[in-house]
PDB file of C-alpha atoms in Angstrom:
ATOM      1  CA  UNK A   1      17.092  19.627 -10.449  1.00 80.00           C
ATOM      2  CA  UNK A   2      15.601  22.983  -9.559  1.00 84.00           C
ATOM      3  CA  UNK A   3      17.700  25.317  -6.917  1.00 85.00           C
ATOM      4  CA  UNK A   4      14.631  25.189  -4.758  1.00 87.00           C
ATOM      5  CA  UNK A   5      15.193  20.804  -4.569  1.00 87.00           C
ATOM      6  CA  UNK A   6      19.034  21.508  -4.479  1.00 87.00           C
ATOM      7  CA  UNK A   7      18.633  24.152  -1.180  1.00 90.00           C
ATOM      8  CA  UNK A   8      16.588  21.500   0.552  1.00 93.00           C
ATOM      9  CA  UNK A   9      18.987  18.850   0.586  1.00 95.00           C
ATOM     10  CA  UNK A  10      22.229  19.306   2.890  1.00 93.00           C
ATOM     11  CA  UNK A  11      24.129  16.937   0.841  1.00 93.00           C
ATOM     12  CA  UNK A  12      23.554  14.847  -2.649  1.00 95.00           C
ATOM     13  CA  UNK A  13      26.055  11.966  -2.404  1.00 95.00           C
ATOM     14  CA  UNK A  14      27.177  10.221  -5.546  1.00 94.00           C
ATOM     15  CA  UNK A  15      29.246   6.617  -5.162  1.00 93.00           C
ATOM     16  CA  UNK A  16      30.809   3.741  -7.502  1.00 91.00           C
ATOM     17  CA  UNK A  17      30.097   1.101  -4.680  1.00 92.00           C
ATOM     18  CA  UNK A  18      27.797   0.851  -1.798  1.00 91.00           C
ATOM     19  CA  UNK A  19      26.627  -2.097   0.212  1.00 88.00           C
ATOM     20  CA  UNK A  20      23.048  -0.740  -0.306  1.00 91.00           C
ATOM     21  CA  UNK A  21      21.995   3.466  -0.756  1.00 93.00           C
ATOM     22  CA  UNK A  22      19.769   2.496   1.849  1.00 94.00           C
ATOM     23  CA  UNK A  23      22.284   0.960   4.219  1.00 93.00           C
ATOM     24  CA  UNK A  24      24.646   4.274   3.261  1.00 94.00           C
ATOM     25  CA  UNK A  25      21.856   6.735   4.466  1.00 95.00           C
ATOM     26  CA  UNK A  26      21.494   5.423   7.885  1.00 95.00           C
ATOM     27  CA  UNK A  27      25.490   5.443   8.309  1.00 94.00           C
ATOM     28  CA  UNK A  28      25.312   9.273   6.946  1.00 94.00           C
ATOM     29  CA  UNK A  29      22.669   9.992   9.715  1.00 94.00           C
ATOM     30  CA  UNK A  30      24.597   7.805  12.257  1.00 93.00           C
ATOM     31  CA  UNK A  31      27.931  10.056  10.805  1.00 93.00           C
ATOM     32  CA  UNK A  32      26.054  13.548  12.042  1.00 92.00           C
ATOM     33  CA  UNK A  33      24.701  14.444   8.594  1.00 89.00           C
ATOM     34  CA  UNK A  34      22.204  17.214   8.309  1.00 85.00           C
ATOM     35  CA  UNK A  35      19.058  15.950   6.984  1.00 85.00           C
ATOM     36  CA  UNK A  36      17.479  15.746   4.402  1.00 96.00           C
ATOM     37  CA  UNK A  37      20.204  14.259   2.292  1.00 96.00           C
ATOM     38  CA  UNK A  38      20.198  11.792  -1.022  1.00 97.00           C
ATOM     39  CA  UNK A  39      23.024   9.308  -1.763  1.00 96.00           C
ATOM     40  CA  UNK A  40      23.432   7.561  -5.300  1.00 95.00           C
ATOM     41  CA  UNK A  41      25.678   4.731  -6.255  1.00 94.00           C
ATOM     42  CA  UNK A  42      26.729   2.938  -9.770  1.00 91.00           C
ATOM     43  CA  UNK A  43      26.031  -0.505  -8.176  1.00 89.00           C
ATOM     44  CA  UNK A  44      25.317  -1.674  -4.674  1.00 85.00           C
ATOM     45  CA  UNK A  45      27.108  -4.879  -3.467  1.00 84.00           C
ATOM     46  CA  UNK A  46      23.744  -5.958  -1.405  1.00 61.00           C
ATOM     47  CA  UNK A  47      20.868  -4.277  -2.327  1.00 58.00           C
ATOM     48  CA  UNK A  48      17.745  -5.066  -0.838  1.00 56.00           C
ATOM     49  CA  UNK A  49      14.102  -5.383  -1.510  1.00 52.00           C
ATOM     50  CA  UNK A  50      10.857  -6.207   0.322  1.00 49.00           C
ATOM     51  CA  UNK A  51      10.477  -8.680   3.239  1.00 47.00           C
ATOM     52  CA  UNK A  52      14.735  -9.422   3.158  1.00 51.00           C
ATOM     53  CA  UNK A  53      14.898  -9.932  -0.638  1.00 60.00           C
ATOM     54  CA  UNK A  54      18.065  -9.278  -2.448  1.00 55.00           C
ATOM     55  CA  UNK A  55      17.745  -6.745  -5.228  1.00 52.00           C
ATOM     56  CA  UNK A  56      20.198  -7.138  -7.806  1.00 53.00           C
ATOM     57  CA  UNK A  57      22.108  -4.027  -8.366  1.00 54.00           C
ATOM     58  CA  UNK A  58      25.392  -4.496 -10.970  1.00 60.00           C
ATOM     59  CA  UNK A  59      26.876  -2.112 -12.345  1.00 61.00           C
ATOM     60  CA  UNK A  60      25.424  -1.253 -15.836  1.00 71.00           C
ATOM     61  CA  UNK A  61      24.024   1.856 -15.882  1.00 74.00           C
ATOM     62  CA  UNK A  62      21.081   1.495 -13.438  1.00 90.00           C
ATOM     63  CA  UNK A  63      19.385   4.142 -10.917  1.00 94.00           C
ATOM     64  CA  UNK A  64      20.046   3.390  -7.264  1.00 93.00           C
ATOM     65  CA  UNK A  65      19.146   5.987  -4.767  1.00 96.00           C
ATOM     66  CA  UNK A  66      17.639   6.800  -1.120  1.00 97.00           C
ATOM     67  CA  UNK A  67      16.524   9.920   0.089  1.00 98.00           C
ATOM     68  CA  UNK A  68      16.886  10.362   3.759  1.00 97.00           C
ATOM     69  CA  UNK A  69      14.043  12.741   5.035  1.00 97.00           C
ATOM     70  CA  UNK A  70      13.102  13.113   9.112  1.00 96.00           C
ATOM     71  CA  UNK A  71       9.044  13.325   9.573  1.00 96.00           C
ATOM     72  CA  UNK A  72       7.491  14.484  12.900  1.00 95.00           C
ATOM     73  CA  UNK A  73       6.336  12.290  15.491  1.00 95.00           C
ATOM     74  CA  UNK A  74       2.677  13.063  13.967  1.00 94.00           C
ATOM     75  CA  UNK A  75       3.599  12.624  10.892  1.00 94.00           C
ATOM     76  CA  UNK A  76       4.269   8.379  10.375  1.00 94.00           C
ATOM     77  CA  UNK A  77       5.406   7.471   7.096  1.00 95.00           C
ATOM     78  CA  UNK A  78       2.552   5.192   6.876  1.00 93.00           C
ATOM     79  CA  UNK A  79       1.296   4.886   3.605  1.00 94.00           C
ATOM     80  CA  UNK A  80       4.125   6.416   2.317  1.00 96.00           C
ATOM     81  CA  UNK A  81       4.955   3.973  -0.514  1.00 96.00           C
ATOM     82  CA  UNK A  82       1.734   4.944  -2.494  1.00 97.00           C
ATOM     83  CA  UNK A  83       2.571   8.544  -2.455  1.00 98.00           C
ATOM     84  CA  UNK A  84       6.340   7.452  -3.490  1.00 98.00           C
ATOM     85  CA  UNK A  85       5.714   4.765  -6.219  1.00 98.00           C
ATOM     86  CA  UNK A  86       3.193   7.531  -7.789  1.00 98.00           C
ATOM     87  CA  UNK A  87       5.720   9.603  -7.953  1.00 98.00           C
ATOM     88  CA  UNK A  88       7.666   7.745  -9.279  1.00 98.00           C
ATOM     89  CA  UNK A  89       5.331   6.416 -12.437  1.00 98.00           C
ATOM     90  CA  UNK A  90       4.066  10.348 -13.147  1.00 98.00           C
ATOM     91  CA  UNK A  91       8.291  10.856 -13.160  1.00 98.00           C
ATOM     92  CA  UNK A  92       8.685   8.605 -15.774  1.00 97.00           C
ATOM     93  CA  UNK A  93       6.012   9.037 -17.984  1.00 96.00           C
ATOM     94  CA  UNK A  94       7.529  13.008 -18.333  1.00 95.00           C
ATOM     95  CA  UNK A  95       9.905  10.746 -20.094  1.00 95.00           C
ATOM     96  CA  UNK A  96       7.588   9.908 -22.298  1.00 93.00           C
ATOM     97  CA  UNK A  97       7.701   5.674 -20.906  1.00 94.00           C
ATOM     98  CA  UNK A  98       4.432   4.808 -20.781  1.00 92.00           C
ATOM     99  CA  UNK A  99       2.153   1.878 -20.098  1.00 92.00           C
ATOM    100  CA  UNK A 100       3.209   1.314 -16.338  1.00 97.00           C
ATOM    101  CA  UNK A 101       1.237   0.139 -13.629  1.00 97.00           C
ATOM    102  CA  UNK A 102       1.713   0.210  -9.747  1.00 98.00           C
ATOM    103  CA  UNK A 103       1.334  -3.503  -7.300  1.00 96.00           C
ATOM    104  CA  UNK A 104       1.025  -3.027  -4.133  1.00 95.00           C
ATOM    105  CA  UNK A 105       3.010  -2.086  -1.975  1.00 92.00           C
ATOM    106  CA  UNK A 106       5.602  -0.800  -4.078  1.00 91.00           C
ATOM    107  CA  UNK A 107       6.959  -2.588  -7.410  1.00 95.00           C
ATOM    108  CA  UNK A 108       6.651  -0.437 -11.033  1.00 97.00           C
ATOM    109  CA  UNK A 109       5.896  -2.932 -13.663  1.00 97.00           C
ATOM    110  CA  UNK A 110       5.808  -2.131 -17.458  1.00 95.00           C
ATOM    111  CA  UNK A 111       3.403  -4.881 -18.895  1.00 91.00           C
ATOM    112  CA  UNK A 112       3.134  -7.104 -16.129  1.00 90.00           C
ATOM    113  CA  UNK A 113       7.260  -7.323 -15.943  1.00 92.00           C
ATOM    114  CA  UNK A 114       8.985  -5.626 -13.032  1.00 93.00           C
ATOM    115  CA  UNK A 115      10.675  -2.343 -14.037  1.00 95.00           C
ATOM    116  CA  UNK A 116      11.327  -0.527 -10.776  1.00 95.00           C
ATOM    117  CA  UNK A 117      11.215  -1.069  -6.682  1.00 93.00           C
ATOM    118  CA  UNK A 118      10.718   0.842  -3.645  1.00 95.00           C
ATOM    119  CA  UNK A 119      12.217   0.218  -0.117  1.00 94.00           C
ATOM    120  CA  UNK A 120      11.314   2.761   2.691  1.00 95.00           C
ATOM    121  CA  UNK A 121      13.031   1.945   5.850  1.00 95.00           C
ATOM    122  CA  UNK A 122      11.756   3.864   9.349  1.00 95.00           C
ATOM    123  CA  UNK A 123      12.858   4.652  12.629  1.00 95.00           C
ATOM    124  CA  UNK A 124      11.537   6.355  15.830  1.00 95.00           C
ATOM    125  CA  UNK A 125      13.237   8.528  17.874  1.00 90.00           C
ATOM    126  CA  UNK A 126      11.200  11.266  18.715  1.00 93.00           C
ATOM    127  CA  UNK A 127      10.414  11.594  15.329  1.00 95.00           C
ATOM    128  CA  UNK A 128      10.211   8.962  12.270  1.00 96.00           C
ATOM    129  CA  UNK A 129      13.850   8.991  10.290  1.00 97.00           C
ATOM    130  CA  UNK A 130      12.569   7.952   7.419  1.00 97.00           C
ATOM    131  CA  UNK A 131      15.474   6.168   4.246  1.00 97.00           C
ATOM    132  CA  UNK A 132      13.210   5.812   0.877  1.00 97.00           C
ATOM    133  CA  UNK A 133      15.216   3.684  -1.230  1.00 96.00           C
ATOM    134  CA  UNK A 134      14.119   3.450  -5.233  1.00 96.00           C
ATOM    135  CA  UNK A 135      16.190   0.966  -7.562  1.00 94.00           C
ATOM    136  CA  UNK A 136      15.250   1.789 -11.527  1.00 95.00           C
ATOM    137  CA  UNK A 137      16.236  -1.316 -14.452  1.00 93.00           C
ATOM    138  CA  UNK A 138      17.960   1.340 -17.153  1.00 93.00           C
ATOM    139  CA  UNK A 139      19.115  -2.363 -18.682  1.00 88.00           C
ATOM    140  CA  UNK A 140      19.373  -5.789 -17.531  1.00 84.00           C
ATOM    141  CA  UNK A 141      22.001  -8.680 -18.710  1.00 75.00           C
ATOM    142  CA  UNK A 142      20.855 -11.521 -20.275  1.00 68.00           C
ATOM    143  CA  UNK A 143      22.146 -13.660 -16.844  1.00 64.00           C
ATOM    144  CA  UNK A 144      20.620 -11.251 -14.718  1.00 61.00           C
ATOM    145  CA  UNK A 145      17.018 -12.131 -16.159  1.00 58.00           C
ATOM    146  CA  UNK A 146      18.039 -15.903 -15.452  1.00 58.00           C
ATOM    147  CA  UNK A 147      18.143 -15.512 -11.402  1.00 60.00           C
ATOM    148  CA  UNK A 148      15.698 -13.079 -10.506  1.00 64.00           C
ATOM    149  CA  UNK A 149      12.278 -15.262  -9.485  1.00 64.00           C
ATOM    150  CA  UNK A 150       9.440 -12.749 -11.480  1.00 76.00           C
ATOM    151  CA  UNK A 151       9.655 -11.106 -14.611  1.00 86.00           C
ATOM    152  CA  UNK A 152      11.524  -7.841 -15.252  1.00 89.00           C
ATOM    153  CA  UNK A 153      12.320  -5.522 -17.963  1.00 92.00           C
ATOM    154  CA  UNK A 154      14.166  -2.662 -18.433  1.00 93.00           C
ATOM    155  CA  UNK A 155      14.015   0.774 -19.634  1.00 94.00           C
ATOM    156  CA  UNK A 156      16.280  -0.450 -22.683  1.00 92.00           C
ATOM    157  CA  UNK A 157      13.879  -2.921 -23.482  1.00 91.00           C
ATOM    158  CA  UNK A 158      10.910  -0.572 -23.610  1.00 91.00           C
ATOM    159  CA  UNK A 159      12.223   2.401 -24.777  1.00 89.00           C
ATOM    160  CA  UNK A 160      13.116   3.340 -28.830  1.00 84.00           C
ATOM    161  CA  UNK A 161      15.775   5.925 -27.110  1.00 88.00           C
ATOM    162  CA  UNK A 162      17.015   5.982 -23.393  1.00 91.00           C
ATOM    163  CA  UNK A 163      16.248   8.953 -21.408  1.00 93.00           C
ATOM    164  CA  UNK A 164      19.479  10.841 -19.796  1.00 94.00           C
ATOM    165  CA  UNK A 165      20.053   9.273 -16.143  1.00 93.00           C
ATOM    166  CA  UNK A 166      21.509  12.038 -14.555  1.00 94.00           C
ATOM    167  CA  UNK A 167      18.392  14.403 -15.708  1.00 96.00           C
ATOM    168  CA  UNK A 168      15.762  11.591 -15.236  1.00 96.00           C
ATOM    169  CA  UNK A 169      17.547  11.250 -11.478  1.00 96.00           C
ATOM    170  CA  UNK A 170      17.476  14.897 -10.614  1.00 96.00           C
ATOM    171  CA  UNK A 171      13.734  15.175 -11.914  1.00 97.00           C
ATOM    172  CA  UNK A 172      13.074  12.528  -9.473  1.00 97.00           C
ATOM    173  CA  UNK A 173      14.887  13.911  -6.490  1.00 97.00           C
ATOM    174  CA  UNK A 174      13.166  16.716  -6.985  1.00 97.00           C
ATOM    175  CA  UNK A 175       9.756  15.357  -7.758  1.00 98.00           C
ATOM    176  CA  UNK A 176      10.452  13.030  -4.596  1.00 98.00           C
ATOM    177  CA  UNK A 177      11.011  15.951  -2.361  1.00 97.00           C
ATOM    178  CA  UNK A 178       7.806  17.721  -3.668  1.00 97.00           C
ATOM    179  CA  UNK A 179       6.004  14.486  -3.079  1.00 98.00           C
ATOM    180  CA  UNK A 180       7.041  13.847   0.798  1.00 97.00           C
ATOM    181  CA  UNK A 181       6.326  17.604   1.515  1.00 97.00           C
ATOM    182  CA  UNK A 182       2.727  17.234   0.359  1.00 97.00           C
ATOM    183  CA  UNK A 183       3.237  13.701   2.704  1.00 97.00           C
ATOM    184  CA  UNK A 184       3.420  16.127   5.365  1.00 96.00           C
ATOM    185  CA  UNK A 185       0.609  18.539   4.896  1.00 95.00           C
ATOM    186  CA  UNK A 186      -1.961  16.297   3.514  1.00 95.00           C
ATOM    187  CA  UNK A 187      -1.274  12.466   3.958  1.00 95.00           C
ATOM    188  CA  UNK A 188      -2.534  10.455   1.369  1.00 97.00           C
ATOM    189  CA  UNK A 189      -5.087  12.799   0.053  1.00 96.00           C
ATOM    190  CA  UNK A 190      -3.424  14.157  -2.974  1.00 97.00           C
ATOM    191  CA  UNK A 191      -2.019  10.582  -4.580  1.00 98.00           C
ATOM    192  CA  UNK A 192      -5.267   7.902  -3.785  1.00 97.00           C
ATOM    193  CA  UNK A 193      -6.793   8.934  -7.033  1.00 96.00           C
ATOM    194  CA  UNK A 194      -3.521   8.629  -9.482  1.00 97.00           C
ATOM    195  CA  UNK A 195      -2.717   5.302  -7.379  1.00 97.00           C
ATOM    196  CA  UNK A 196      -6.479   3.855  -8.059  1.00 97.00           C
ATOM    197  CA  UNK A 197      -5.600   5.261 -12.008  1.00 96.00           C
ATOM    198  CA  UNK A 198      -2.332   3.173 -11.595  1.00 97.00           C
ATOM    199  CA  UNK A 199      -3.328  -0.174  -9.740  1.00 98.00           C
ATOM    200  CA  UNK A 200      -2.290  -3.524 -11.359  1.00 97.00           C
ATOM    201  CA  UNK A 201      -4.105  -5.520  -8.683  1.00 97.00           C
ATOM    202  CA  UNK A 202      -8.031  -3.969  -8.690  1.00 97.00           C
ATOM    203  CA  UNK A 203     -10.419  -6.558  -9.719  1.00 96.00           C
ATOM    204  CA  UNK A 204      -8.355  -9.493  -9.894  1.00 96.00           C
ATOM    205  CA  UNK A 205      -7.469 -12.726  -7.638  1.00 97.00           C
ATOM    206  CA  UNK A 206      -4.575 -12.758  -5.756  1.00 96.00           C
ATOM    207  CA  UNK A 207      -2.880 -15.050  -3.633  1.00 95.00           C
ATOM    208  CA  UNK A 208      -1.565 -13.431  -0.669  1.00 94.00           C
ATOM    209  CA  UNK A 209       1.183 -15.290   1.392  1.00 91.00           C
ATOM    210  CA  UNK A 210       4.254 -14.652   3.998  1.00 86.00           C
ATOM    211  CA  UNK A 211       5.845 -17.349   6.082  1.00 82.00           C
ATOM    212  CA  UNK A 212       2.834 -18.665   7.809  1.00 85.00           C
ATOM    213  CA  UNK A 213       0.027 -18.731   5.326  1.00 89.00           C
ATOM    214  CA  UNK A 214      -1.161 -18.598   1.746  1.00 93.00           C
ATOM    215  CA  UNK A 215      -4.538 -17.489   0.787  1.00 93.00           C
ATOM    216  CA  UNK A 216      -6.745 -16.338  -2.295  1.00 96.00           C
ATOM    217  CA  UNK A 217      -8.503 -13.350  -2.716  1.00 97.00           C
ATOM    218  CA  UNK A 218     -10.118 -10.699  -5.162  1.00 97.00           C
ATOM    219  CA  UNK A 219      -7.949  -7.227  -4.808  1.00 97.00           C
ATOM    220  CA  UNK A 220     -10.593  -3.914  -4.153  1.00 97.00           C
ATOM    221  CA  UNK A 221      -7.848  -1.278  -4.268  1.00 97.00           C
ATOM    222  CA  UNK A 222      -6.129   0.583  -1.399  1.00 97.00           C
ATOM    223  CA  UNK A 223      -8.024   2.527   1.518  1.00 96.00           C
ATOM    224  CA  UNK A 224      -7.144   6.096   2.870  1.00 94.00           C
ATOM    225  CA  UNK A 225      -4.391   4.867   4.595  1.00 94.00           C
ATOM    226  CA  UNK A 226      -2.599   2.772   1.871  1.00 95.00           C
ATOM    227  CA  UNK A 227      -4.007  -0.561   3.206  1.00 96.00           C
ATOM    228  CA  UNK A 228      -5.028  -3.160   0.477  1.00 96.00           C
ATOM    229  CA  UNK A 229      -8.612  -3.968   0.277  1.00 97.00           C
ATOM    230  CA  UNK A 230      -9.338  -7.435  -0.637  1.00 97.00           C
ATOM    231  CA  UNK A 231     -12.401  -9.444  -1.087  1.00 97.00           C
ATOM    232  CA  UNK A 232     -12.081 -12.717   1.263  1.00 96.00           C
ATOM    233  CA  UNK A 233     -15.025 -15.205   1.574  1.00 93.00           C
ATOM    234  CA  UNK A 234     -17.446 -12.572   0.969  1.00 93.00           C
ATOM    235  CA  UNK A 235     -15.936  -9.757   3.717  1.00 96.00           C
ATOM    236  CA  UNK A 236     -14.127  -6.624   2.510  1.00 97.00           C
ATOM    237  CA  UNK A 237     -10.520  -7.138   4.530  1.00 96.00           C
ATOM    238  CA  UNK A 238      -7.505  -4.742   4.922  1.00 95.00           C
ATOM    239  CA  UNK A 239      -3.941  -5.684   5.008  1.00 93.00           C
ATOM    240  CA  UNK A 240      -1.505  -3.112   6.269  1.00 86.00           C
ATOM    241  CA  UNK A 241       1.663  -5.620   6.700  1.00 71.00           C
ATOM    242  CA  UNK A 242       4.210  -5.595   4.167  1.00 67.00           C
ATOM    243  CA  UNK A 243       5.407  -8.339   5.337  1.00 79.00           C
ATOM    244  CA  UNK A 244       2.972 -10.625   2.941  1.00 85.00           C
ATOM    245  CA  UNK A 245       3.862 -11.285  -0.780  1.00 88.00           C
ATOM    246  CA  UNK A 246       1.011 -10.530  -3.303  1.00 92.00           C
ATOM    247  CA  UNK A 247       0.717 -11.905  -6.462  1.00 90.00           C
ATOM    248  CA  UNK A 248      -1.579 -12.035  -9.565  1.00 92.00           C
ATOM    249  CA  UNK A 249      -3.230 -15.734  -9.583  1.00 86.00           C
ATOM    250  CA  UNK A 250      -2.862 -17.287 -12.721  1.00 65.00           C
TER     251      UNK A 250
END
C-alpha cells in the first residue's frame, strides 16, 4: 500500500474473529473512530451477503474486509457497487487472474462460478456513512462447496500459483480508496465503460425474483446510474432495488 493510501486512512484494523468486518466498522464509527478507516479479519463468525444472505467466512486463508468511508449529503453512494466490483476485477487481474466477469449488482465470478462478493451498507446523517464490505474465496473446503446454493470457486482453484494476500489486500485498499475518490468527483462516469467490458448478464435471459414475484427477462446492461436495464415484454425497464435476486435462465 502506497503512503499516500496509508495517510488517508485513520486506522487499518487487522482481527482473528469478527462477527462480520462490516458489522465491526459500524461499532468503530459508533466507538468515535476517525474516518476513513479499514478493518480485516481471518474469519467472520456471521458474515453477510445480499438481501440477508449468510456468507460463509471460515478461517482458511480468505480476504474479508470493509472500508468505512463518509460521503457528503450530495454525494449518495448510489451506484456505488459498479464502481467497487470494477475495482475490484481490474485489482485482480494485476495479479495476473484472469477471465472474470461482473453480475449485477455485485458478485465476481470466474467462469460462471462465484469467486468474490460485495456488501455496501449506508446510512444518513447529514451525510451518507458509507461500510463497503468485499469477501475474496483464496480457497474453499470441499464441505464448504456442499452448502453454499450457486457455484463458487476459488483463487486456489484457478490459479497455477497464489498471489500474496497481504500485498493483493493492500493493492486493493488502496485501489479502493482511489476508486471512491473518483466516486466523489465524477459518479459513475469513469467505471460504465470497464463495467459494460465486464458484464456477465448483457444479452441474456434472466429471471429476476425477491419475495413477491418472479419474472423473465433479456438483461441490456446498466444505465448511468448503475440501474439494470432489462428487456420486459417488449419495454426497456430499470431496476434500481437490490433487493431482487438475478439469475442467468437456463
Amino acid at each position: 500500500m502506497s503512503a499516500s493510501a496509508r495517510q488517508t486512512l485513520s486506522r487499518i484494523e487487522t482481527l482473528a474473529s469478527v462477527n462480520s468486518t462490516n458489522d465491526h466498522a459500524w461499532q468503530l464509527l459508533t466507538d468515535g473512530n476517525k474516518s476513513p478507516f479499514v478493518c480485516l479479519a481471518e474469519q467472520q463468525t456471521s458474515g453477510r451477503g445480499r438481501r440477508g444472505k449468510q456468507w460463509q467466512s471460515p478461517a482458511m486463508g480468505n480476504l474479508y474486509l470493509s472500508l468505512f468511508w463518509p460521503f457528503a449529503a450530495n454525494c449518495p453512494p448510489r451506484g456505488l457497487s459498479i464502481a467497487i466490483g470494477v475495482t475490484l476485477v481490474e485489482t485482480l487481474n494485476t495479479f495476473g487472474i484472469n477471465n472474470l466477469q461482473l453480475k449485477w449488482p455485485n458478485d465476481v465470478l470466474c467462469k460462471g462460478h462465484k469467486l468474490a462478493g460485495i456488501l455496501i451498507e449506508s446510512r444518513y446523517n447529514g451525510g451518507y456513512n458509507t461500510v463497503i464490505g468485499v469477501g475474496l474465496n483464496f480457497r474453499l473446503s470441499p464441505d464448504l462447496q456442499q452448502i453454499v446454493d450457486q457455484p463458487v470457486t476459488s483463487l486456489e482453484q484457478q490459479c497455477s500459483q497464489l498471489p500474496c494476500r497481504n500485498q493483493l489486500a493492500g493493492q486493493l485498499i488502496e485501489n479502493l480508496i482511489e476508486a471512491v475518490e473518483k466516486f466523489q468527483c465524477n459518479g459513475l462516469n469513469d467505471f460504465l465503460q470497464s463495467w459494460h467490458s465486464m458484464d456477465l448478464l448483457f444479452g441474456h435471459p434472466v429471471e429476476i425474483s425477491n419475495d413477491a414475484e418472479t419474472f423473465s427477462a433479456i438483461a441490456q446492461g446498466i444505465n448511468a446510474n448503475g440501474e439494470l436495464q432489462y428487456l420486459y415484454k417488449g419495454q426497456l425497464m430499470s431496476l434500481s432495488s437490490s433487493h431482487y435476486s438475478i439469475r442467468l435462465s437456463l
